mmCIF file of C-alpha atoms in Angstrom:
data_model
loop_
_atom_site.group_PDB
_atom_site.id
_atom_site.type_symbol
_atom_site.label_atom_id
_atom_site.label_comp_id
_atom_site.label_asym_id
_atom_site.label_seq_id
_atom_site.Cartn_x
_atom_site.Cartn_y
_atom_site.Cartn_z
ATOM 1 C CA MET A 5 9.776 -8.102 13.877
ATOM 2 C CA ASP A 6 11.521 -5.158 15.501
ATOM 3 C CA LYS A 7 10.088 -2.199 17.396
ATOM 4 C CA ALA A 8 9.645 -0.038 14.273
ATOM 5 C CA ASP A 9 7.674 -2.821 12.557
ATOM 6 C CA LYS A 10 5.452 -3.151 15.622
ATOM 7 C CA ILE A 11 4.801 0.599 15.704
ATOM 8 C CA ALA A 12 4.001 0.667 11.978
ATOM 9 C CA ASN A 13 1.651 -2.324 12.329
ATOM 10 C CA GLU A 14 -0.110 -0.677 15.280
ATOM 11 C CA GLY A 15 -0.581 2.421 13.132
ATOM 12 C CA ARG A 16 -1.988 0.408 10.246
ATOM 13 C CA LYS A 17 -4.393 -1.439 12.558
ATOM 14 C CA SER A 18 -5.482 1.832 14.174
ATOM 15 C CA ILE A 19 -6.919 3.092 10.885
ATOM 16 C CA SER A 20 -8.549 -0.112 9.604
ATOM 17 C CA SER A 21 -12.071 0.880 10.655
ATOM 18 C CA TYR A 22 -11.563 4.363 9.179
ATOM 19 C CA CYS A 23 -10.341 2.837 5.910
ATOM 20 C CA ILE A 24 -13.378 0.601 5.527
ATOM 21 C CA ASN A 25 -16.129 2.866 6.871
ATOM 22 C CA ASP A 26 -15.010 6.400 6.026
ATOM 23 C CA CYS A 27 -12.436 6.192 3.264
ATOM 24 C CA LYS A 28 -14.063 3.201 1.521
ATOM 25 C CA SER A 29 -10.613 1.775 0.721
ATOM 26 C CA TYR A 30 -9.614 4.587 -1.633
ATOM 27 C CA CYS A 31 -6.119 3.091 -2.024
ATOM 28 C CA CYS A 32 -7.704 -0.040 -3.515
ATOM 29 C CA ARG A 33 -9.840 1.946 -5.933
ATOM 30 C CA LYS A 34 -7.410 4.493 -7.425
ATOM 31 C CA GLY A 35 -3.791 4.460 -8.535
ATOM 32 C CA TYR A 36 -1.376 1.696 -9.454
ATOM 33 C CA LEU A 37 -0.360 -1.492 -7.718
ATOM 34 C CA VAL A 38 3.138 -2.763 -8.584
ATOM 35 C CA MET A 39 3.863 -6.402 -7.804
ATOM 36 C CA SER A 40 5.437 -9.633 -8.997
ATOM 37 C CA LYS A 41 3.713 -11.862 -11.564
ATOM 38 C CA LYS A 42 2.914 -14.373 -8.813
ATOM 39 C CA GLN A 43 1.318 -11.661 -6.677
ATOM 40 C CA LEU A 44 -0.662 -10.435 -9.689
ATOM 41 C CA ASP A 45 -2.129 -13.915 -10.099
ATOM 42 C CA VAL A 46 -3.244 -13.820 -6.451
ATOM 43 C CA VAL A 47 -4.748 -10.328 -6.801
ATOM 44 C CA VAL A 48 -6.653 -10.845 -10.062
ATOM 45 C CA ASN A 49 -7.513 -14.487 -9.326
ATOM 46 C CA ASN A 50 -9.912 -15.548 -12.073
ATOM 47 C CA LYS A 51 -10.444 -12.018 -13.440
ATOM 48 C CA LYS A 52 -7.241 -11.739 -15.514
ATOM 49 C CA GLU A 53 -9.108 -11.421 -18.819
ATOM 50 C CA GLU A 54 -11.432 -8.767 -17.378
ATOM 51 C CA TYR A 55 -8.424 -6.718 -16.226
ATOM 52 C CA LYS A 56 -6.135 -7.288 -19.239
ATOM 53 C CA ASN A 57 -6.254 -3.592 -20.257
ATOM 54 C CA GLU A 58 -5.266 -2.502 -16.745
ATOM 55 C CA ILE A 59 -2.235 -4.826 -16.510
ATOM 56 C CA LYS A 60 1.159 -3.749 -17.813
ATOM 57 C CA GLU A 61 4.574 -5.393 -17.535
ATOM 58 C CA LEU A 62 7.244 -2.942 -16.401
ATOM 59 C CA LYS A 63 10.865 -2.840 -17.598
ATOM 60 C CA ASN A 64 12.061 -4.337 -14.299
ATOM 61 C CA GLY A 65 9.861 -7.423 -14.786
ATOM 62 C CA LYS A 66 7.285 -6.345 -12.207
ATOM 63 C CA MET A 67 3.640 -6.029 -13.096
ATOM 64 C CA SER A 68 1.546 -2.878 -12.770
ATOM 65 C CA LEU A 69 -2.196 -3.003 -12.205
ATOM 66 C CA PHE A 70 -4.057 0.234 -12.842
ATOM 67 C CA LEU A 71 -6.895 0.723 -10.377
ATOM 68 C CA GLY A 72 -9.856 2.905 -11.123
ATOM 69 C CA SER A 73 -10.445 2.808 -14.873
ATOM 70 C CA SER A 74 -14.109 2.385 -15.748
ATOM 71 C CA GLY A 75 -14.927 1.917 -12.080
ATOM 72 C CA LYS A 76 -12.635 -1.083 -11.720
ATOM 73 C CA PRO A 77 -11.156 -1.222 -8.228
ATOM 74 C CA CYS A 78 -8.659 -3.845 -7.128
ATOM 75 C CA PRO A 79 -10.098 -7.231 -8.168
ATOM 76 C CA SER A 80 -9.632 -8.442 -4.578
ATOM 77 C CA LEU A 81 -11.650 -5.601 -3.033
ATOM 78 C CA ARG A 82 -14.997 -6.894 -1.790
ATOM 79 C CA GLU A 83 -18.253 -4.924 -1.860
ATOM 80 C CA ASP A 84 -17.917 -4.232 1.881
ATOM 81 C CA PHE A 85 -14.571 -2.469 1.125
ATOM 82 C CA LYS A 86 -12.562 -5.229 2.803
ATOM 83 C CA CYS A 87 -9.714 -7.070 1.121
ATOM 84 C CA GLY A 88 -10.576 -10.544 -0.124
ATOM 85 C CA ILE A 89 -6.935 -11.687 0.099
ATOM 86 C CA HIS A 90 -5.961 -9.896 3.322
ATOM 87 C CA SER A 91 -4.837 -13.073 5.084
ATOM 88 C CA ASN A 92 -3.191 -14.607 2.002
ATOM 89 C CA PRO A 93 0.596 -14.736 2.566
ATOM 90 C CA GLU A 94 1.093 -14.212 -1.192
ATOM 91 C CA ARG A 95 -0.682 -10.847 -1.337
ATOM 92 C CA PRO A 96 1.564 -7.959 -2.427
ATOM 93 C CA LYS A 97 3.829 -6.618 0.317
ATOM 94 C CA VAL A 98 2.885 -3.072 -0.650
ATOM 95 C CA CYS A 99 -0.724 -3.854 0.323
ATOM 96 C CA GLY A 100 0.324 -5.028 3.773
ATOM 97 C CA ASP A 101 2.682 -2.102 4.300
ATOM 98 C CA PHE A 102 0.334 0.634 3.079
ATOM 99 C CA PRO A 103 0.292 3.498 4.057
ATOM 100 C CA ILE A 104 3.476 3.324 6.187
ATOM 101 C CA PHE A 105 6.622 2.297 4.316
ATOM 102 C CA LEU A 106 9.747 1.715 6.420
ATOM 103 C CA ARG A 107 13.260 1.732 4.972
ATOM 104 C CA LYS A 108 15.267 0.197 7.765
ATOM 105 C CA GLU A 109 18.694 0.567 6.164
ATOM 106 C CA SER A 110 18.279 4.350 5.981
ATOM 107 C CA LYS A 111 15.911 4.634 8.986
ATOM 108 C CA THR A 112 13.374 6.505 6.916
ATOM 109 C CA VAL A 113 9.622 6.263 6.689
ATOM 110 C CA LEU A 114 7.303 7.405 3.943
ATOM 111 C CA LEU A 115 3.616 7.948 4.526
ATOM 112 C CA SER A 116 1.600 7.536 1.359
ATOM 113 C CA PRO A 117 0.329 10.884 0.109
ATOM 114 C CA ARG A 118 -2.679 9.053 -1.407
ATOM 115 C CA CYS A 119 -3.947 7.850 1.969
ATOM 116 C CA LEU A 120 -6.827 9.842 3.435
ATOM 117 C CA ALA A 121 -5.864 8.744 6.962
ATOM 118 C CA VAL A 122 -2.413 10.254 6.372
ATOM 119 C CA LYS A 123 -3.965 13.439 4.985
ATOM 120 C CA ASN A 124 -6.168 13.653 8.092
ATOM 121 C CA ASN A 125 -3.148 13.088 10.366
ATOM 122 C CA LEU A 126 -4.638 9.965 11.972
ATOM 123 C CA LEU A 127 -1.211 8.299 12.143
ATOM 124 C CA TYR A 128 0.445 11.135 14.057
ATOM 125 C CA PRO A 129 0.977 9.187 17.337
ATOM 126 C CA TYR A 130 2.715 6.369 15.465
ATOM 127 C CA VAL A 131 4.817 8.722 13.358
ATOM 128 C CA LYS A 132 5.962 10.381 16.587
ATOM 129 C CA LYS A 133 6.951 6.982 18.021
ATOM 130 C CA LEU A 134 8.910 6.156 14.855
ATOM 131 C CA GLN A 135 10.710 9.489 15.096
ATOM 132 C CA LEU A 136 11.632 8.681 18.698
ATOM 133 C CA GLU A 137 13.155 5.456 17.347
ATOM 134 C CA GLY A 138 15.377 7.558 15.080
ATOM 135 C CA TYR A 139 13.359 7.376 11.872
ATOM 136 C CA LYS A 140 13.173 10.379 9.571
ATOM 137 C CA VAL A 141 9.824 10.978 7.919
ATOM 138 C CA LEU A 142 10.287 11.778 4.233
ATOM 139 C CA LYS A 143 8.007 14.284 2.664
ATOM 140 C CA VAL A 144 6.715 13.563 -0.814
ATOM 141 C CA ASP A 145 8.523 16.576 -2.280
ATOM 142 C CA GLU A 146 11.835 15.037 -1.124
ATOM 143 C CA LEU A 147 11.283 12.142 -3.533
ATOM 144 C CA PRO A 148 12.091 12.520 -7.227
ATOM 145 C CA ASP A 149 9.333 10.185 -8.439
ATOM 146 C CA ILE A 150 7.436 8.062 -5.953
ATOM 147 C CA SER A 151 6.539 5.507 -8.636
ATOM 148 C CA THR A 152 10.203 4.561 -9.144
ATOM 149 C CA ILE A 153 10.964 3.736 -5.525
ATOM 150 C CA ASN A 154 10.910 0.166 -4.254
ATOM 151 C CA PHE A 155 9.562 0.390 -0.703
ATOM 152 C CA SER A 156 9.653 -3.288 0.060
ATOM 153 C CA ASP A 157 12.693 -4.950 1.569
ATOM 154 C CA LYS A 158 11.957 -8.091 -0.485
#
């Protein structure tokens, strides 16, 4: 883990209480989650049949899970707005990286536009530190289609 990873992790940890208590884990209740088939099995656990209409296989072989239809949040989201698979090493990388996505090869960082902590500028001190490390912060309008970008290094 390099310095940029440490800064990003500090930023993510700094908003955890906000995410649970104020935001109510909005990212886990609305949008799409793209992951491998193995990760999908971890996320849906024994609820695959219940979520069959929200699951779609993408052209690249990844799986997409739609969050938010008919009040269906992420199957791993508990009633206390905490993640039920947070410590599982097989959980999707995008979940662990959210809302700060680092692209080390291009020294760029994207902050999720869906994150209320980002919208409220709660990550500003960490973004500043990343910029001091030479990272450029991409704005959403600089991306052609955020859904087509693979933010994980794996």
